[in-house]
mmCIF file of N, CA and C in Angstrom:
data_model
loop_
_atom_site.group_PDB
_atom_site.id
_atom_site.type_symbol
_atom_site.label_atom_id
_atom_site.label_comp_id
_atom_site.label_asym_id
_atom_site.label_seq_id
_atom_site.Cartn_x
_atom_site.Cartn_y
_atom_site.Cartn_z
ATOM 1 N N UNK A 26 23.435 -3.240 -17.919
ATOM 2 C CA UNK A 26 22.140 -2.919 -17.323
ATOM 3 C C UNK A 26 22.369 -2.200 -15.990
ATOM 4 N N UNK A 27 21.584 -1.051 -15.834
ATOM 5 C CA UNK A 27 21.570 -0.331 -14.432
ATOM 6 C C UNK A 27 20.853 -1.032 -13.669
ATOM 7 N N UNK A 28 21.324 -0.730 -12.070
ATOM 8 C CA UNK A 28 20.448 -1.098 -11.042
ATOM 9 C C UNK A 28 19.132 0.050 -10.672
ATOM 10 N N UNK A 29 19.557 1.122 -11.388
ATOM 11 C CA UNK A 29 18.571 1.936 -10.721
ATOM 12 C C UNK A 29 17.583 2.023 -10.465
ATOM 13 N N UNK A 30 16.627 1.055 -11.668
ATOM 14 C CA UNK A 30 15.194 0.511 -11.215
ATOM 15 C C UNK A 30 15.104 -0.273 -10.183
ATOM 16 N N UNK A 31 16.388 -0.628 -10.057
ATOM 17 C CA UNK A 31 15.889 -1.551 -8.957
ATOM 18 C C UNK A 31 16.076 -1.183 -7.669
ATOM 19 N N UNK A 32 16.875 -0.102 -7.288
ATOM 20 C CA UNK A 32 17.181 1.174 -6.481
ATOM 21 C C UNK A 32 15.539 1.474 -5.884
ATOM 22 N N UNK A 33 15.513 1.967 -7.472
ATOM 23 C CA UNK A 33 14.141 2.968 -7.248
ATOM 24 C C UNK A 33 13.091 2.156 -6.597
ATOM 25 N N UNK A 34 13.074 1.084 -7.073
ATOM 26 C CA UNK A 34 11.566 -0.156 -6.527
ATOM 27 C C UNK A 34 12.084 -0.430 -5.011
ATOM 28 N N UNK A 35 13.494 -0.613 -4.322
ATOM 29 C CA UNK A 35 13.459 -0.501 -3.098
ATOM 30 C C UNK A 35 13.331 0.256 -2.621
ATOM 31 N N UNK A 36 13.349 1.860 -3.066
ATOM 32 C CA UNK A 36 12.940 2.533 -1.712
ATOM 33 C C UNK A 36 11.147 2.977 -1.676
ATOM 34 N N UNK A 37 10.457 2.851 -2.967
ATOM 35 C CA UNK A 37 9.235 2.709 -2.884
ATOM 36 C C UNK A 37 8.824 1.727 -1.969
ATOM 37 N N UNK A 38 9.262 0.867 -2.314
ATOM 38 C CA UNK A 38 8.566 -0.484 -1.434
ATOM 39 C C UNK A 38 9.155 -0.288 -0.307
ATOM 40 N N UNK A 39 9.912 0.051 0.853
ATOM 41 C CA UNK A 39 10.123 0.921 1.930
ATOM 42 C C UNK A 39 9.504 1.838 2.107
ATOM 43 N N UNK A 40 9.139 2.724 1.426
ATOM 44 C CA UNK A 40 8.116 3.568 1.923
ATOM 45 C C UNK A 40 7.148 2.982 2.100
ATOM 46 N N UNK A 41 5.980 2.281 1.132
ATOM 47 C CA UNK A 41 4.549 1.895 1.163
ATOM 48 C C UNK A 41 4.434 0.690 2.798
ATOM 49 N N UNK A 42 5.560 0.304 2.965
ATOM 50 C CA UNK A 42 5.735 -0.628 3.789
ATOM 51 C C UNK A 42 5.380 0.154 5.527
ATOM 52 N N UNK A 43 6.340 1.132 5.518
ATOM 53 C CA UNK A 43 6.626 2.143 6.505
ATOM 54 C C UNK A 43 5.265 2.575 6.646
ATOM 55 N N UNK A 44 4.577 2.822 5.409
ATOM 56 C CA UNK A 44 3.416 3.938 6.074
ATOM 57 C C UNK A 44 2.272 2.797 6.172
ATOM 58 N N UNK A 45 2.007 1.911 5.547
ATOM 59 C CA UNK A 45 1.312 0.711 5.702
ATOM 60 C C UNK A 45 1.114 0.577 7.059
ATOM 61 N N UNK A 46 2.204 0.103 7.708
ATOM 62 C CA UNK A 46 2.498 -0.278 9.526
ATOM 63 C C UNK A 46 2.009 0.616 9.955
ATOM 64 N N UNK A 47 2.499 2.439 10.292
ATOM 65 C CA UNK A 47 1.999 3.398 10.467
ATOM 66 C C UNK A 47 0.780 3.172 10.460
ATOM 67 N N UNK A 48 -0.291 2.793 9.770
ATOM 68 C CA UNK A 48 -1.726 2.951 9.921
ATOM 69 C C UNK A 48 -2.354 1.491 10.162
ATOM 70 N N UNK A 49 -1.652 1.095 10.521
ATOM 71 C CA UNK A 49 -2.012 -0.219 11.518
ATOM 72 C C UNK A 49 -2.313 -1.286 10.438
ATOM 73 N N UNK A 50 -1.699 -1.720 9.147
ATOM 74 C CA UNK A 50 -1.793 -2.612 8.188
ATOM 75 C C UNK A 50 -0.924 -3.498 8.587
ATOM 76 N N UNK A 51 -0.947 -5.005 8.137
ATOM 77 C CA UNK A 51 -0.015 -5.685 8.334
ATOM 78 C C UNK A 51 0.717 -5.914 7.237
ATOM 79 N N UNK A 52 1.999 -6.179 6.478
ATOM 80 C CA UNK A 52 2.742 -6.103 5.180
ATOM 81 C C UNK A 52 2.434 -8.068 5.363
ATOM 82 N N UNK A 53 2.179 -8.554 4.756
ATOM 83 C CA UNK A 53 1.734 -9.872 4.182
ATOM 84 C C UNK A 53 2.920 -10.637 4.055
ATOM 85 N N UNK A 54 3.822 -10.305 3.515
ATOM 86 C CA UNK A 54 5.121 -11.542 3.318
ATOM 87 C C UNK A 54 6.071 -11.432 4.233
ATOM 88 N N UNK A 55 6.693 -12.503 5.175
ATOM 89 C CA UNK A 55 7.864 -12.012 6.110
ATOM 90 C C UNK A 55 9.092 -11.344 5.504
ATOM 91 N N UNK A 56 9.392 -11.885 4.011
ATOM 92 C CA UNK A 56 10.188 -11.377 3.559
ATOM 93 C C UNK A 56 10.003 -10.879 1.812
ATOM 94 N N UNK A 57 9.310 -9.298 1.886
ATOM 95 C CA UNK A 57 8.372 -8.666 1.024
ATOM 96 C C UNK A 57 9.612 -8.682 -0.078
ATOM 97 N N UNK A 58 9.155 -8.596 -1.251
ATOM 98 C CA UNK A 58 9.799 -8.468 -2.698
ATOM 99 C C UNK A 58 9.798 -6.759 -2.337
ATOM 100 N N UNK A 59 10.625 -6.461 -3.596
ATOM 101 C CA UNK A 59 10.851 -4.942 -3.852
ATOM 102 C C UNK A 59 9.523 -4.004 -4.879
ATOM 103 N N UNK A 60 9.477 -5.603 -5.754
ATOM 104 C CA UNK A 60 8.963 -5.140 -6.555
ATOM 105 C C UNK A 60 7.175 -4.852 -6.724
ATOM 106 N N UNK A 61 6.586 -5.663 -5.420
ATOM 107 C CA UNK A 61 5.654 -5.541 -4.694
ATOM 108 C C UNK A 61 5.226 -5.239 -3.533
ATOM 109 N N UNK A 62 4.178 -4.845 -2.608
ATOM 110 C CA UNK A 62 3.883 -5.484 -1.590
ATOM 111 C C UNK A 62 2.316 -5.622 -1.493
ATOM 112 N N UNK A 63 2.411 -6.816 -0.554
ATOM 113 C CA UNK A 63 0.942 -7.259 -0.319
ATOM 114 C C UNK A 63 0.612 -6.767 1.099
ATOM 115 N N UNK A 64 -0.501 -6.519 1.368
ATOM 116 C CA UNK A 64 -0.791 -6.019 2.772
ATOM 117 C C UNK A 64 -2.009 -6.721 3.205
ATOM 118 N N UNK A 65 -1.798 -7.248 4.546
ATOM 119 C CA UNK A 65 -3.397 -7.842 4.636
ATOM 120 C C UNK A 65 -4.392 -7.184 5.291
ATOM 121 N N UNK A 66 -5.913 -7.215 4.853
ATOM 122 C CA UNK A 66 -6.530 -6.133 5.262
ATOM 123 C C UNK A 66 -7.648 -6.569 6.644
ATOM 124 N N UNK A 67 -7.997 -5.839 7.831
ATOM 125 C CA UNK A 67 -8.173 -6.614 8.863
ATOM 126 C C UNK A 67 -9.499 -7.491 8.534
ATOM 127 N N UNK A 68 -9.823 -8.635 8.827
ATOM 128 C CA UNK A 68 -11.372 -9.207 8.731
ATOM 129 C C UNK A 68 -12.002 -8.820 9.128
ATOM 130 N N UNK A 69 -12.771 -7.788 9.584
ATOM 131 C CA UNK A 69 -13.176 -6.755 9.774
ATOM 132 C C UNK A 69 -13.904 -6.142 8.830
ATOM 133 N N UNK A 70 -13.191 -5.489 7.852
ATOM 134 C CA UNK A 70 -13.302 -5.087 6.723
ATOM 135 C C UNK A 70 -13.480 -5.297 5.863
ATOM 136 N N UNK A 71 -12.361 -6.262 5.511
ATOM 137 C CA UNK A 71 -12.302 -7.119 4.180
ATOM 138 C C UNK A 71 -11.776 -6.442 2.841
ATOM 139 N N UNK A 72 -10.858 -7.049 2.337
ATOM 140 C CA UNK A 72 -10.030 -6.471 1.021
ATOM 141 C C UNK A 72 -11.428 -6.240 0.000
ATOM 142 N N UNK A 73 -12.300 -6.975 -0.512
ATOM 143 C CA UNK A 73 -13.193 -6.912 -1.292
ATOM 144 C C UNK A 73 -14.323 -5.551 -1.130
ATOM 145 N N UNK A 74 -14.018 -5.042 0.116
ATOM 146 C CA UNK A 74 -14.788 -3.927 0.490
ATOM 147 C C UNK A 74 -13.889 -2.431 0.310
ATOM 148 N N UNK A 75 -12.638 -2.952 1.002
ATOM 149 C CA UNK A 75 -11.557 -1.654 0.627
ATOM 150 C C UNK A 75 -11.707 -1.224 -0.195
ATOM 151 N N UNK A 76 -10.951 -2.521 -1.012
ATOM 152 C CA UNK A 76 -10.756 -2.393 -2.713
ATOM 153 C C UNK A 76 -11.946 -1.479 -3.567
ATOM 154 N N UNK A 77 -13.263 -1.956 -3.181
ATOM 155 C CA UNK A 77 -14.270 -1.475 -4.157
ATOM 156 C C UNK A 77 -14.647 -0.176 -3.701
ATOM 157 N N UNK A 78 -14.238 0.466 -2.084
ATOM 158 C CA UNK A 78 -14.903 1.989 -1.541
ATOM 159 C C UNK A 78 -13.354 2.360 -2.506
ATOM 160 N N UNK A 79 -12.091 2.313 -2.346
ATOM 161 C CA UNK A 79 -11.140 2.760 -2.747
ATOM 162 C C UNK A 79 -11.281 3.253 -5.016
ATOM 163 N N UNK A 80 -12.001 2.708 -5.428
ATOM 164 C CA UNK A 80 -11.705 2.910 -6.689
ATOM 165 C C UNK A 80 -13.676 3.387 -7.186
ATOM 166 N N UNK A 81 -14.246 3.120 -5.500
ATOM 167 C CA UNK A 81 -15.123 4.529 -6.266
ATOM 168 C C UNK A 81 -15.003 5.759 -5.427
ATOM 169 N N UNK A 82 -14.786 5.346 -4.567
ATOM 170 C CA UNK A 82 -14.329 7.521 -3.686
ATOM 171 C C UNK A 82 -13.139 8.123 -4.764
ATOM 172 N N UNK A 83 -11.867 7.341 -5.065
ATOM 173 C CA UNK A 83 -11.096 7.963 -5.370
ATOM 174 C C UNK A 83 -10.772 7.519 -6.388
ATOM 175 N N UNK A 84 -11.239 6.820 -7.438
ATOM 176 C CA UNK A 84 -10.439 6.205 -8.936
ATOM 177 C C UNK A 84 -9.516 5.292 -8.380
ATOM 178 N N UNK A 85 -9.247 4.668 -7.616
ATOM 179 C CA UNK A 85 -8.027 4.424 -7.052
ATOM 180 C C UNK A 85 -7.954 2.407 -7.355
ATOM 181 N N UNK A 86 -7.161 1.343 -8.353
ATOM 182 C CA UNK A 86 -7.580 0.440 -8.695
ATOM 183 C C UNK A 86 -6.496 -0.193 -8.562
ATOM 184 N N UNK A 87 -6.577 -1.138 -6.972
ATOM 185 C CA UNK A 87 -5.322 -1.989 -6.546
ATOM 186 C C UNK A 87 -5.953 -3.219 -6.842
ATOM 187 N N UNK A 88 -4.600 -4.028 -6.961
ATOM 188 C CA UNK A 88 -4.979 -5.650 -7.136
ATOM 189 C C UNK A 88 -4.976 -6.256 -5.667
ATOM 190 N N UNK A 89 -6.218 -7.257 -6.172
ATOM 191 C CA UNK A 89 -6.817 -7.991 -4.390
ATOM 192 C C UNK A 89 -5.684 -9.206 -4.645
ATOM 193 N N UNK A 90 -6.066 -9.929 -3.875
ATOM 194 C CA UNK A 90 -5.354 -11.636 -3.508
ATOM 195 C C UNK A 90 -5.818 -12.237 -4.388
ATOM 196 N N UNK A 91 -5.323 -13.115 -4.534
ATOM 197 C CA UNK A 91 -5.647 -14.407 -5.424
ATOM 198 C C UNK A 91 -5.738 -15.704 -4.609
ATOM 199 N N UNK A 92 -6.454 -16.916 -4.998
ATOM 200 C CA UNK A 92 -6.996 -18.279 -4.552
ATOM 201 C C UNK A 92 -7.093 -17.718 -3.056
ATOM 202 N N UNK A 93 -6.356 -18.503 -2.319
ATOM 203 C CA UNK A 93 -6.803 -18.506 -0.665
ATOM 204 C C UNK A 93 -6.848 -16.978 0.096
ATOM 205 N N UNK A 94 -6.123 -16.225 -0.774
ATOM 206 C CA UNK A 94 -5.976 -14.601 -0.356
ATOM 207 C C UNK A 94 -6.601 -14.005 -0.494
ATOM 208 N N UNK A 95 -7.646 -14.274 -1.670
ATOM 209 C CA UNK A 95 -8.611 -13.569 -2.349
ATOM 210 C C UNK A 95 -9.205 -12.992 -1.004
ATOM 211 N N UNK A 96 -10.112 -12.230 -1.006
ATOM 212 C CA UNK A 96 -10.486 -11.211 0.182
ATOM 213 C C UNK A 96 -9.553 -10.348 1.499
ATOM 214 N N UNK A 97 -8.432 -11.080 1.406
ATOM 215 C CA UNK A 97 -7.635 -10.734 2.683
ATOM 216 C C UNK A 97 -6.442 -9.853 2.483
ATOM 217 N N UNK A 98 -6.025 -10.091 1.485
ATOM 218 C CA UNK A 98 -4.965 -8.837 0.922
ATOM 219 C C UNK A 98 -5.124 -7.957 -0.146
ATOM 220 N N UNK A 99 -4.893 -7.075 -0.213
ATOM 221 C CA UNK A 99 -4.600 -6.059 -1.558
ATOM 222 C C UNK A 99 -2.901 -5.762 -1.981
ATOM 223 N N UNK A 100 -2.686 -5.545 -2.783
ATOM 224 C CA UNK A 100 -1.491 -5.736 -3.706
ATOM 225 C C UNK A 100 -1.309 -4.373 -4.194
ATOM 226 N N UNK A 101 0.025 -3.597 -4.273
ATOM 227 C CA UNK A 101 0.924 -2.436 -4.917
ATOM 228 C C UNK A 101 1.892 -2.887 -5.448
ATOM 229 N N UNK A 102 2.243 -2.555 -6.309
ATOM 230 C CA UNK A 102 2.978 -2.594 -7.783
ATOM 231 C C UNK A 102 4.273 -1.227 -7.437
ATOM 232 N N UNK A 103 5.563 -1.425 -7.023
ATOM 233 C CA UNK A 103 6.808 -0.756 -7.284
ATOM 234 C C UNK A 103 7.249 -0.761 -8.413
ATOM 235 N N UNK A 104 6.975 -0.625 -9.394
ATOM 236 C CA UNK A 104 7.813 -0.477 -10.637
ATOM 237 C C UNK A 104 7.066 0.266 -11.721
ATOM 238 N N UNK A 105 7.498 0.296 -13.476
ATOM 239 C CA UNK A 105 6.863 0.965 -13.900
ATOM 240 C C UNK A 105 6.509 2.788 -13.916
ATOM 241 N N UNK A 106 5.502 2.604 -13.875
ATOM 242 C CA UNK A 106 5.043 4.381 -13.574
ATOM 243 C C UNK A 106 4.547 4.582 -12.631
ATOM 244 N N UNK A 107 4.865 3.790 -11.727
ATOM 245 C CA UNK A 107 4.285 4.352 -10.347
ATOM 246 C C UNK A 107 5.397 5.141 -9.454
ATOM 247 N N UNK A 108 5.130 6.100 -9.424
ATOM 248 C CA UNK A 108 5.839 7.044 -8.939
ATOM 249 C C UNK A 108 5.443 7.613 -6.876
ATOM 250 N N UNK A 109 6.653 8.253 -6.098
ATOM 251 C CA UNK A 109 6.684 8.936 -5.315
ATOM 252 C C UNK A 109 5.121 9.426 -5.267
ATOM 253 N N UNK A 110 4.286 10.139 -5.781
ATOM 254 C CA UNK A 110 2.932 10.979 -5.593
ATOM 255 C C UNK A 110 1.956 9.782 -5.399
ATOM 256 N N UNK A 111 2.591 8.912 -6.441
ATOM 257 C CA UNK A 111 1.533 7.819 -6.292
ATOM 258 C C UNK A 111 1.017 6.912 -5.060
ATOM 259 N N UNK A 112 2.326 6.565 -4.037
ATOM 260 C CA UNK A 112 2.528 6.283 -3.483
ATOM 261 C C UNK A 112 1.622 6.740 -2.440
ATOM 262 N N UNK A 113 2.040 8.253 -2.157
ATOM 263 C CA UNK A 113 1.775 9.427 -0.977
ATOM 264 C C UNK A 113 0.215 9.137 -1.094
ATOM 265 N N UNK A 114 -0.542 9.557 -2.445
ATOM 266 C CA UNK A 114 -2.170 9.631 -2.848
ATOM 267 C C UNK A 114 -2.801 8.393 -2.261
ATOM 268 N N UNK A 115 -1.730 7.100 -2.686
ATOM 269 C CA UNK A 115 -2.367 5.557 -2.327
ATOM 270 C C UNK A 115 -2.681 5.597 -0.801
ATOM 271 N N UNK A 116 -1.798 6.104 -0.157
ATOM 272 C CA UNK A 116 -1.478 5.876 1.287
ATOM 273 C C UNK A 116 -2.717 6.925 2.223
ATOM 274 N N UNK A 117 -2.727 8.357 1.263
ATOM 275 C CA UNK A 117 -3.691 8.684 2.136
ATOM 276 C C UNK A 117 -5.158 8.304 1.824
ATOM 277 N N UNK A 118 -5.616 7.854 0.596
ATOM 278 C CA UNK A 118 -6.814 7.291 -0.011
ATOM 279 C C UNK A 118 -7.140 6.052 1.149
ATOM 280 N N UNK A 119 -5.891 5.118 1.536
ATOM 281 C CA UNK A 119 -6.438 3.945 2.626
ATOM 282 C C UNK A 119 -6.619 4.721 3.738
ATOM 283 N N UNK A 120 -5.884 6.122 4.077
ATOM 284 C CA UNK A 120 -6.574 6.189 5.308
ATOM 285 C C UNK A 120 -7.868 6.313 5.704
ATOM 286 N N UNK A 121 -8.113 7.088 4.780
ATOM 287 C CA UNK A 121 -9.607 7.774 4.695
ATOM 288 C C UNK A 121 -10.430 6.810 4.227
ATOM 289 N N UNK A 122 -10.191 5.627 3.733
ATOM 290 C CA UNK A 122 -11.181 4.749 3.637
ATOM 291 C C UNK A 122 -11.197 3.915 4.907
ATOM 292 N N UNK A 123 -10.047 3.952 5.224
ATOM 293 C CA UNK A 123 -9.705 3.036 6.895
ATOM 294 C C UNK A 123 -10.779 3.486 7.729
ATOM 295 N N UNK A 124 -10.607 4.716 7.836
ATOM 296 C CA UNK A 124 -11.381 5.530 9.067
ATOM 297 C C UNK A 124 -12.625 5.765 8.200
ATOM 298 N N UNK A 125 -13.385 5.524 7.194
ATOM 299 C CA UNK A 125 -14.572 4.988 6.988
ATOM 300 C C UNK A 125 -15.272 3.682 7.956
ATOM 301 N N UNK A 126 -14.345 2.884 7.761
ATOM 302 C CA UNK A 126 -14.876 1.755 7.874
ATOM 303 C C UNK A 126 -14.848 1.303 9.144
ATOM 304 N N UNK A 127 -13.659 2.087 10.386
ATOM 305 C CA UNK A 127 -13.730 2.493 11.849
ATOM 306 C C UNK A 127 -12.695 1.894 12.029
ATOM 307 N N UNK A 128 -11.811 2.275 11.263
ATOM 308 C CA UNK A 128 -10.682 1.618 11.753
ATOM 309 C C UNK A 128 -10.303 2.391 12.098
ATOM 310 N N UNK A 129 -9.102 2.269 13.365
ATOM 311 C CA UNK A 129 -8.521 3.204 14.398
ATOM 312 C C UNK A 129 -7.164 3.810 13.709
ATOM 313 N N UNK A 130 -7.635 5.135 12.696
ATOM 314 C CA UNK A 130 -6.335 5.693 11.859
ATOM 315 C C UNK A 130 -6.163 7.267 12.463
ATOM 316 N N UNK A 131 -4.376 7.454 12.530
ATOM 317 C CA UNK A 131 -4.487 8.921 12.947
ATOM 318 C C UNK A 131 -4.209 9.364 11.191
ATOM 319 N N UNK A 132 -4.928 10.119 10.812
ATOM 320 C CA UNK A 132 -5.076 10.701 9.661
ATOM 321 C C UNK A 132 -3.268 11.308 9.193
ATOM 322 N N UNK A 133 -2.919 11.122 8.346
ATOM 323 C CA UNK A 133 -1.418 11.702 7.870
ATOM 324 C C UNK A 133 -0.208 10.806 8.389
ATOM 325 N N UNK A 134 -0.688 9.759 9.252
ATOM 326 C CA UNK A 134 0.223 9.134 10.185
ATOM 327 C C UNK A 134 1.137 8.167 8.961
ATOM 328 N N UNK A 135 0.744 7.261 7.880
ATOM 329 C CA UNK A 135 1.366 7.147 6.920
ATOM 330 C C UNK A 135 1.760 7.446 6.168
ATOM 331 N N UNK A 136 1.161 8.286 5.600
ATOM 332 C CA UNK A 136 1.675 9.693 4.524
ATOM 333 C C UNK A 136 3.363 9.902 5.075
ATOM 334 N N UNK A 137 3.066 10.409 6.111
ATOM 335 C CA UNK A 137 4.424 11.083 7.082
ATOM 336 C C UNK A 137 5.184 10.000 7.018
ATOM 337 N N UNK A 138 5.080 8.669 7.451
ATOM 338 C CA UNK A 138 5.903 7.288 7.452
ATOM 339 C C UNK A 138 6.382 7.416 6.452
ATOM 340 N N UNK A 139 5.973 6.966 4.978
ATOM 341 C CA UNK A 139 6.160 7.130 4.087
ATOM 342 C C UNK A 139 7.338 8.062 3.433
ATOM 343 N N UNK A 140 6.935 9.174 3.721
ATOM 344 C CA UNK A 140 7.358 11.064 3.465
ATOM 345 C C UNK A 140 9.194 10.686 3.867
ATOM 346 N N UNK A 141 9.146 10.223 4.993
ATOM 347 C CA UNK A 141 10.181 9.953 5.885
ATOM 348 C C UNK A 141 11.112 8.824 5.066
ATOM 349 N N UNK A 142 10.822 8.087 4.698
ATOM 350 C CA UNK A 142 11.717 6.710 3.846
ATOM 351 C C UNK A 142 11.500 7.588 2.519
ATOM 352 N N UNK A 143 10.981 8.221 2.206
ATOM 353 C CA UNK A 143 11.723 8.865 0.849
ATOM 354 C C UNK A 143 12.458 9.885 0.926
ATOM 355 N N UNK A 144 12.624 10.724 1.872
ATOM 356 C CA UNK A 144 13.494 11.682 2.401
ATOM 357 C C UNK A 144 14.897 10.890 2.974
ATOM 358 N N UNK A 145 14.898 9.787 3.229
ATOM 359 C CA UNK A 145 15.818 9.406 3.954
ATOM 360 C C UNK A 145 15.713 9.914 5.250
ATOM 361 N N UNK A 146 14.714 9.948 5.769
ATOM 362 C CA UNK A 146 15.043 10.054 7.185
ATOM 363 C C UNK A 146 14.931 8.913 8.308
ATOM 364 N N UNK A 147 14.566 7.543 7.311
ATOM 365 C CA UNK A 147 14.380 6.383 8.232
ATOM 366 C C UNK A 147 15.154 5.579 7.383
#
């Protein structure tokens, strides 16, 4: 068996992580899996509100929290067919819903985070 999926799911999940922070998200687990990450979304907002502007502005259909999380995090999936574009699209779709909702985002600021851990430049 190759590692390469599993290659591949760490540097996704380094990126989404990178550009996450970048736009002022917090990454949810101290010590995040590869094969996920959870991000928590500010109370403020609320994951249940993200989630639902996110998959009608843009088609865009992440998994929320479950039992005590339910409202407070949203969930990305590294593996599979989720690819590099996917990633980039996810990342700028939260901004622009971020800065809907007034959250203090510099527009591209994760994208670029992101851009950067798949380039290897971080």
């Amino acid at each position: 068996m190759t590692l390469q999926p599993f290659a591949r799911s760490r540097r996704l999940s380094g990126a989404m992580r990178a550009g996450a922070c970048a736009i002022g998200l917090e990454v949810f687990a101290q010590r995040p899996a590869d094969g996920m990450t959870a991000i928590r979304v500010p109370d403020a907002i609320g994951a249940a509100r993200l989630l639902q502007r996110l998959e009608e502005r843009f088609g865009l259909k992440l998994a929320g929290g479950q039992g005590p999380l339910k409202g407070k995090i949203f969930r990305i999936a590294h593996f599979g067919l989720v690819d590099e574009l996917d990633l980039l699209a996810t990342l700028a779709a939260l901004e622009l819903a971020l800065l809907e909702f007034g959250a203090p985002v510099t527009l591209g600021a994760g994208v670029a985070a992101a851009s950067g851990v798949l380039a290897g430049e971080q």
